CSV table of C-alpha atoms in Angstrom, one decimal:
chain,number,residue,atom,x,y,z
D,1,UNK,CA,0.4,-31.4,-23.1
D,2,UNK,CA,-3.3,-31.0,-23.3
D,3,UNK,CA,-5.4,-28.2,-23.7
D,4,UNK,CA,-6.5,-28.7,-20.1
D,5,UNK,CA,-2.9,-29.2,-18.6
D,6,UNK,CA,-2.2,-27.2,-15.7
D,7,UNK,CA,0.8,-25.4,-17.4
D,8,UNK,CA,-0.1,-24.8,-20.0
D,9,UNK,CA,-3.3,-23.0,-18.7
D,10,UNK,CA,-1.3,-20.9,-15.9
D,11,UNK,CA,0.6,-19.6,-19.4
D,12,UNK,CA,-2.9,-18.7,-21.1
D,13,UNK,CA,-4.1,-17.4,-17.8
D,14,UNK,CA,-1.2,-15.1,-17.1
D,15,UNK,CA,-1.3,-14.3,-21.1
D,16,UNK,CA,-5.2,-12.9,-20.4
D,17,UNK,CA,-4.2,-10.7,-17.1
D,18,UNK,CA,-1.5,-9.2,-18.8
D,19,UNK,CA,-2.8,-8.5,-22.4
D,20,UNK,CA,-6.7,-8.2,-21.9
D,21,UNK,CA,-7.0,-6.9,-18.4
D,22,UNK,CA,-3.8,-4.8,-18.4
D,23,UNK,CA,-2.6,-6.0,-15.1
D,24,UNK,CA,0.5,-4.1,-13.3
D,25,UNK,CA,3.5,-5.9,-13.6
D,26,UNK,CA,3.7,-6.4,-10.2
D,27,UNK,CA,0.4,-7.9,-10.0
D,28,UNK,CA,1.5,-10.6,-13.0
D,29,UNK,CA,4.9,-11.3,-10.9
D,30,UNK,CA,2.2,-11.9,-7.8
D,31,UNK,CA,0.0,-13.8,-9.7
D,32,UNK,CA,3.0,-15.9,-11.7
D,33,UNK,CA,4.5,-16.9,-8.2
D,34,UNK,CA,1.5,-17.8,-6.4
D,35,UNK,CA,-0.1,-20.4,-9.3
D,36,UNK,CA,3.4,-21.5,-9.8
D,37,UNK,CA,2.9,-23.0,-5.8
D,38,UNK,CA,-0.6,-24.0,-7.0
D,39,UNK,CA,1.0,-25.7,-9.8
D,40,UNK,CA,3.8,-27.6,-7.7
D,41,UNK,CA,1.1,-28.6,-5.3
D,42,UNK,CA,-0.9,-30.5,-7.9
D,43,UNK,CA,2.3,-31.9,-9.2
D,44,UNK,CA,3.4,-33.4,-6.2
D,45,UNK,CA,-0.7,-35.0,-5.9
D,46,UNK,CA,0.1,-36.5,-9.7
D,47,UNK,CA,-2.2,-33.8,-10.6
D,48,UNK,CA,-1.3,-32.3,-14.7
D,49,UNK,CA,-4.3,-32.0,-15.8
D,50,UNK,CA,-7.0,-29.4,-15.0
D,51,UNK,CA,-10.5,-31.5,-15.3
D,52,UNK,CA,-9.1,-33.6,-12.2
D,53,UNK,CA,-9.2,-31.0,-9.8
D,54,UNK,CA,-12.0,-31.1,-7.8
D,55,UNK,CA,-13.6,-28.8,-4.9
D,56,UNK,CA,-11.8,-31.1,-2.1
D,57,UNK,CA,-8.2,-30.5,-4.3
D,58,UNK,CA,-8.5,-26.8,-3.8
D,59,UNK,CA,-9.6,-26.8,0.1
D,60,UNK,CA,-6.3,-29.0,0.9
D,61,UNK,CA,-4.5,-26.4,-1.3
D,62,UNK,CA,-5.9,-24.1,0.8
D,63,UNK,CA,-4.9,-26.4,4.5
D,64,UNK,CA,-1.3,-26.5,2.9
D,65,UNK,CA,-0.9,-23.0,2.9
D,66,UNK,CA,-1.9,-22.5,5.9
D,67,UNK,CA,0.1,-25.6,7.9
D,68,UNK,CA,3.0,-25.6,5.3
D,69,UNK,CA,5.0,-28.3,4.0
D,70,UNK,CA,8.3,-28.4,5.3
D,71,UNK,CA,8.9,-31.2,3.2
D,72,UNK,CA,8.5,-29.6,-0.1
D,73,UNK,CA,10.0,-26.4,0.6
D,74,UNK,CA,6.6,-25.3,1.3
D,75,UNK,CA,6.8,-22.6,5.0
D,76,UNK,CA,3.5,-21.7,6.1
D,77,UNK,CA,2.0,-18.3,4.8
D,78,UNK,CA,0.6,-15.9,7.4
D,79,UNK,CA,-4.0,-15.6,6.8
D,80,UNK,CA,-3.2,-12.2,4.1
D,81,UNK,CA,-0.4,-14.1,2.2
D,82,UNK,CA,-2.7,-17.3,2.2
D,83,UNK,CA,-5.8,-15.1,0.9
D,84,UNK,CA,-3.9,-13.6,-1.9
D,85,UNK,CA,-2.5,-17.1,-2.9
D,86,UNK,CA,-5.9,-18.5,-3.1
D,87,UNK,CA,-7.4,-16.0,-4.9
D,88,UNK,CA,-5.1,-16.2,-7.6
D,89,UNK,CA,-6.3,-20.0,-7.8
D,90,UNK,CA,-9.9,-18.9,-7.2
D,91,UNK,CA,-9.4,-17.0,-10.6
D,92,UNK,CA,-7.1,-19.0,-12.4
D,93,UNK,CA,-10.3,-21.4,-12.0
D,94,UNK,CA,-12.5,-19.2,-13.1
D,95,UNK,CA,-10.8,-18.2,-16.3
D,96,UNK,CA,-10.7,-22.2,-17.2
D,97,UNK,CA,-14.5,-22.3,-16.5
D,98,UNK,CA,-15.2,-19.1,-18.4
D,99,UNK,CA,-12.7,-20.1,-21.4
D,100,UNK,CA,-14.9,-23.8,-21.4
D,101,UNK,CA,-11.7,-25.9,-20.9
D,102,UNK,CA,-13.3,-27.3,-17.7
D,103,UNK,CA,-16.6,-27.9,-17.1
D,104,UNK,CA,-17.1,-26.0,-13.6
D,105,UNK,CA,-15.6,-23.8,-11.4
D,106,UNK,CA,-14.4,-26.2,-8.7
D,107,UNK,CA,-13.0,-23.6,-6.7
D,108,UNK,CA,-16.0,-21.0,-6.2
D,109,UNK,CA,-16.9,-22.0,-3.0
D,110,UNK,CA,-13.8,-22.4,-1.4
D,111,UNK,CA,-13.4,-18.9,0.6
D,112,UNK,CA,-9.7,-17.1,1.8
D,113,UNK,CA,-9.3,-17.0,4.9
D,114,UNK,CA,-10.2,-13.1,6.4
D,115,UNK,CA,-6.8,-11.6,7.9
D,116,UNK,CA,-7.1,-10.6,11.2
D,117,UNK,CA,-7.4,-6.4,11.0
D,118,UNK,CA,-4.2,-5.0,12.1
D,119,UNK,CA,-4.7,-1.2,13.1
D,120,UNK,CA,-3.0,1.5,11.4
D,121,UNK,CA,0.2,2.8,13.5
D,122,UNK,CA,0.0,6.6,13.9
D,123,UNK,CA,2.4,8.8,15.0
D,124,UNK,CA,1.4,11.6,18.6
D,125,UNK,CA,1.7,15.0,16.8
D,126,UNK,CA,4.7,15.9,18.8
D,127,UNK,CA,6.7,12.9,17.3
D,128,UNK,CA,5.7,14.1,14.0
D,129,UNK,CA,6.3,17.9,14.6
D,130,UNK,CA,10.1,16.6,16.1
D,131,UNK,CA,10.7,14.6,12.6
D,132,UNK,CA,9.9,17.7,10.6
D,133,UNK,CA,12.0,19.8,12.8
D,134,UNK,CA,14.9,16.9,12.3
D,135,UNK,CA,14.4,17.0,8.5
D,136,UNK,CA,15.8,20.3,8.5
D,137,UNK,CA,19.2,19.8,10.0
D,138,UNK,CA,21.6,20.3,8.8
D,139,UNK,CA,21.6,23.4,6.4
D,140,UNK,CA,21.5,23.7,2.8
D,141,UNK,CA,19.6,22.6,-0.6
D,142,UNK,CA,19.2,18.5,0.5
D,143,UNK,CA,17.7,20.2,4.2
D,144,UNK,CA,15.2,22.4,2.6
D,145,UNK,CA,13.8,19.7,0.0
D,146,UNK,CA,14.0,16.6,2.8
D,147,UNK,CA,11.6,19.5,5.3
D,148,UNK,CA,9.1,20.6,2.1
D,149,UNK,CA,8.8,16.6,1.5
D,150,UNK,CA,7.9,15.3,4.8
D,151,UNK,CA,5.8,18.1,5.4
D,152,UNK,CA,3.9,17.5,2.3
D,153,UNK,CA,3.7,14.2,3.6
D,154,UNK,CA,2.3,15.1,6.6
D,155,UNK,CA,0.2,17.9,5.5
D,156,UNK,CA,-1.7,15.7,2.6
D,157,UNK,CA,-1.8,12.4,4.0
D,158,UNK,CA,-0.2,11.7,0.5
D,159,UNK,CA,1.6,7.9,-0.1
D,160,UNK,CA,5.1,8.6,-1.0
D,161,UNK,CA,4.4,7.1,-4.6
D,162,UNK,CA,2.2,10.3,-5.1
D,163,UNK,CA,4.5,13.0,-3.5
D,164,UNK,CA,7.7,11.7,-5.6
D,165,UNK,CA,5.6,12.1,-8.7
D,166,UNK,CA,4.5,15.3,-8.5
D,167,UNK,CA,5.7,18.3,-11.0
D,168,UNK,CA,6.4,21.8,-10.0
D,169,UNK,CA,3.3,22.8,-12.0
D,170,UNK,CA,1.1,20.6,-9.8
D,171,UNK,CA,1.5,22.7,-6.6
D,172,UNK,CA,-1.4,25.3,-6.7
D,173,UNK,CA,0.1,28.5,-4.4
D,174,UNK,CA,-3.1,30.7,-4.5
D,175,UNK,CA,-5.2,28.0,-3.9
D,176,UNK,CA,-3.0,26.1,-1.6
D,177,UNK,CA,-3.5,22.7,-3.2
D,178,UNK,CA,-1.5,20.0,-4.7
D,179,UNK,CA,-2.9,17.7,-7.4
D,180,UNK,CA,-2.1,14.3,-6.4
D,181,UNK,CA,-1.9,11.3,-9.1
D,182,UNK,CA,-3.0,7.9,-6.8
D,183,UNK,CA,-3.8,4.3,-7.6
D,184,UNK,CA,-5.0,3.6,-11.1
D,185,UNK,CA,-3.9,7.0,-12.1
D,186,UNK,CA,-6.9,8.6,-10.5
D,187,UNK,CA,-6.5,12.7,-9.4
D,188,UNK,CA,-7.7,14.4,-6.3
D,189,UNK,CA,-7.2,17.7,-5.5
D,190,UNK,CA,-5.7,18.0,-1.5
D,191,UNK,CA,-5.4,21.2,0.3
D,192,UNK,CA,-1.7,21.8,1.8
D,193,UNK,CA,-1.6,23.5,5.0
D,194,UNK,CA,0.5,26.7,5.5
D,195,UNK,CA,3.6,25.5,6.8
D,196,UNK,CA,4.0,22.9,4.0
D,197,UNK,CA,3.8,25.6,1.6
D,198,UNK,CA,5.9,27.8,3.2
D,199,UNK,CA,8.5,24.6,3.5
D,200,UNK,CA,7.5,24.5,-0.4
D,201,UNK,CA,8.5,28.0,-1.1
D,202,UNK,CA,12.1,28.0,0.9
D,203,UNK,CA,12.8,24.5,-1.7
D,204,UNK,CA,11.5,25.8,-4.3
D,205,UNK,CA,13.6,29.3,-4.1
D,206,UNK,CA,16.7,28.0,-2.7
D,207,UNK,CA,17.0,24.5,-2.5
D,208,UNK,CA,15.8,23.1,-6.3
D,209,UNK,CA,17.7,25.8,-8.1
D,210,UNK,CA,20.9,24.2,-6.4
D,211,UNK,CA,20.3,20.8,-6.9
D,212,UNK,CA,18.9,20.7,-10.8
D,213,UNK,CA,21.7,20.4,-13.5
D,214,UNK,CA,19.3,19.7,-16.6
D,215,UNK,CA,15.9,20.8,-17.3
D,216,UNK,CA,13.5,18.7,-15.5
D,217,UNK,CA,9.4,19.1,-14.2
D,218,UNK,CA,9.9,16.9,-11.4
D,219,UNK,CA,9.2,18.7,-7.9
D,220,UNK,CA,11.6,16.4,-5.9
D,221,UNK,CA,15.4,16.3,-7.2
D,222,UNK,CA,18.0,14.3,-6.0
D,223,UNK,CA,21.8,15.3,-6.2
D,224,UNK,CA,22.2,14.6,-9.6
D,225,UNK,CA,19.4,16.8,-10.5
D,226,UNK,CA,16.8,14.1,-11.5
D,227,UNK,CA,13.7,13.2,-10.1
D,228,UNK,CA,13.8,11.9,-6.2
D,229,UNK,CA,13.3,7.8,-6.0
D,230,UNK,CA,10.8,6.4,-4.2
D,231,UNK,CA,13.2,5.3,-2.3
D,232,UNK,CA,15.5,8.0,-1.4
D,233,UNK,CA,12.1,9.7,-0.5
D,234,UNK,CA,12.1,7.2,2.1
D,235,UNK,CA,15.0,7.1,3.4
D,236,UNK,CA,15.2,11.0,3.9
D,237,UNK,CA,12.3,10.1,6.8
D,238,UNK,CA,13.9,7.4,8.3
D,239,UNK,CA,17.3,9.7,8.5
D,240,UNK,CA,15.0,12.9,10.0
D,241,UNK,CA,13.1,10.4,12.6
D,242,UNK,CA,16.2,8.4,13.5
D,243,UNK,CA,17.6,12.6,14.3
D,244,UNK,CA,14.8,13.4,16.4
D,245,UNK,CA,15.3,10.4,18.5
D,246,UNK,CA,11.7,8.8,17.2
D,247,UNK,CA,12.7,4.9,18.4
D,248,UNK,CA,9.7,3.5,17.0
D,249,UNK,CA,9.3,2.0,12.9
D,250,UNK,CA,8.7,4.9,11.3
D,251,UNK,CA,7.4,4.7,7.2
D,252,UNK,CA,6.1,6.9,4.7
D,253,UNK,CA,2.9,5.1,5.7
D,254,UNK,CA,3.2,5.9,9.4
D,255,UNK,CA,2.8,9.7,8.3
D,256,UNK,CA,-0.1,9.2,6.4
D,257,UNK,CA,-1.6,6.9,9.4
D,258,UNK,CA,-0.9,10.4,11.6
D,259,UNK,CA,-2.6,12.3,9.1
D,260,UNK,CA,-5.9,10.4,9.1
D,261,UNK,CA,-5.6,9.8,12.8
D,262,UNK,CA,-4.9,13.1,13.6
D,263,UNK,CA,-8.3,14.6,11.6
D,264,UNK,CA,-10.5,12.6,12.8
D,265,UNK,CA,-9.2,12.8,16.9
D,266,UNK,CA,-9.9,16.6,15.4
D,267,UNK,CA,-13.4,16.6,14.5
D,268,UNK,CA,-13.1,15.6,10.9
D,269,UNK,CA,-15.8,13.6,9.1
D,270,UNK,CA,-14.9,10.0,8.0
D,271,UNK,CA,-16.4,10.5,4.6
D,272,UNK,CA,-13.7,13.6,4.3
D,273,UNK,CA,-11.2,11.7,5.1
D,274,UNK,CA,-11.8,9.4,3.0
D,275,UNK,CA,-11.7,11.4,0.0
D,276,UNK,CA,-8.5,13.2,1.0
D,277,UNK,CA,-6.7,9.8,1.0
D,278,UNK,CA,-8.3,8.8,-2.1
D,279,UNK,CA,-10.1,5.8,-0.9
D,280,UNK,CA,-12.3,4.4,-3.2
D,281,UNK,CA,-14.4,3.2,-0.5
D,282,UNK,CA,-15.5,4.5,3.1
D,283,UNK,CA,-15.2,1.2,5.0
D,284,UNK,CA,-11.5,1.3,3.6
D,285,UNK,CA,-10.6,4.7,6.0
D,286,UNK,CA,-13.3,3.9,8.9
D,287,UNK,CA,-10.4,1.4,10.2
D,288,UNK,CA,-9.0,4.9,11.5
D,289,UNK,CA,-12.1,5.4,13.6
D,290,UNK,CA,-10.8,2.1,15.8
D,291,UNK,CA,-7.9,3.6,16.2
D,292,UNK,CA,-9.9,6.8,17.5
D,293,UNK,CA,-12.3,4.4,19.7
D,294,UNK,CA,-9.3,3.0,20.8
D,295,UNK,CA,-7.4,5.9,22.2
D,296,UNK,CA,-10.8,7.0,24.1
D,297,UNK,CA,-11.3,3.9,25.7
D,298,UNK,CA,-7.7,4.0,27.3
D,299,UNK,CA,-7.9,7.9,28.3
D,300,UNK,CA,-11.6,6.4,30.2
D,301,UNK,CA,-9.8,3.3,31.1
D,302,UNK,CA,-6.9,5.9,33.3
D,303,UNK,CA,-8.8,8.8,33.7
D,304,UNK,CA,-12.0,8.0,34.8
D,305,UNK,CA,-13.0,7.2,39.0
D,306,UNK,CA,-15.1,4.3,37.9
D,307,UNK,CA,-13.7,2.8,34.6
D,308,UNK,CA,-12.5,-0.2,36.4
């Protein structure tokens, strides 16, 4: 095997992701699969070595992802999975450039293909007001902490990552806020509306005291006392939507799609918003505005004596 082999270098490349830039592990697993396809696709061309991929090698990488290859096992990716698969070449490439094995970056100029922008499913407030009522039935210590975590939910705009990592001692009561822990560990500090405190304060008073059995910080217990999954959390809203007779997919997500929605049909500045969600970037939550733009064109569409 050569210094320049192809297998060799998707070793040293996952090597530098995971022990220089600190990747997730979920982001190596991603990155693993997809060069491992990148890898079986030179293979099959007689391809081993690195210095014999050129620019034209990459772009018919890129046409096989996006037509398949029945033949080889190889089922045609939808535009966001083919994007993802070729940037993991585009910088698989550039590591070999940057580390000298090769003398250029063949695949620089080959560009992923932009997925087509899906809008954000939201929730109407009365579908989410009927969930939260659901959440509550029936009675006791599992009722009270499933109602204080979807409202939270709701209330925050939270991802359900952040909500089942939260401590008691990150709920601020006199300042109604809730210190939430998002991507890349970053905090933001979120205002919680009253009813999601006072959802808060029945769990915390007589619904956690019933379901802990050891001494634990975490806000969100499941029956054996210890901190509430990820997905259990999910599940609890699937359980509460599927009571109120909701009939649509409804996700973790979907509440904090209402959430964004529902400020912004309310008056709410975009730049707001964003920071509530914890958005690095603006253009990231202005995706919401369509979905605002949208619902005002059909109320004009039905409403108005010369829309058509």
């Amino acid at each position: 095997m050569t210094i320049s082999g192809v297998e060799h270098l998707v070793d040293a490349y996952i090597d530098h992701l995971t022990v220089e830039r600190g990747s997730a592990a979920n982001t190596i697993a991603s990155y693993r699969r997809d060069l491992l396809r990148y890898r079986g696709f030179l293979a099959r061309r007689g391809v081993t070595d690195l210095r014999d991929v050129d620019e034209g090698a990459v772009r018919d990488f890129l046409v096989a992802l996006r037509r398949g290859d029945p033949d080889n096992g190889m089922p045609a990716l939808a535009d966001s999975s083919v994007a993802r698969t070729l940037i993991a070449a585009r910088g698989f490439h550039k590591f070999a450039a940057a580390e000298g094995v090769v003398d250029d970056d063949v695949a620089h100029a080959v560009r992923p293909p932009t997925p087509a922008q899906r809008l954000p499913k939201s929730l109407p407030v009365d579908d989410v007001l009927a969930i939260l009522d659901a959440a509550s039935v029936p009675e006791g210590p599992r009722a009270l902490r499933d109602r204080a975590l979807l409202e939270l939910l709701y209330s925050c705009g939270a991802r359900i990552s952040e909500v089942t990592a939260l401590d008691v001692d990150d709920i601020d009561v006199e300042h109604r806020a809730v210190v939430l822990r998002g991507k890349g560990g970053k905090e933001r500090i979120v205002p919680v509306g009253r009813p999601a405190l006072s959802a808060l304060d029945a769990y915390l008073v007589r619904g956690r005291p019933a379901l802990i059995k050891k001494g634990t910080p975490a806000l969100f217990l499941n029956i054996r006392g210890g901190r509430l999954s990820r997905q259990s959390a999910w599940q609890v809203l699937v359980d509460a939507a599927e009571r109120a007779g909701i009939d649509k997919d409804v996700s973790p997500h979907t509440l904090r799609h209402s959430f964004a929605t529902h400020l912004l049909d309310g008056g709410a500045d975009v730049r707001v918003v964003q920071e509530l969600l914890g958005h690095s970037s603006v253009t990231t939550t202005q995706v919401y505005t369509m979905v605002t733009v949208n619902t005002m064109r059909e109320v004009y569409a039905t409403a108005h004596p010369r829309a058509r």
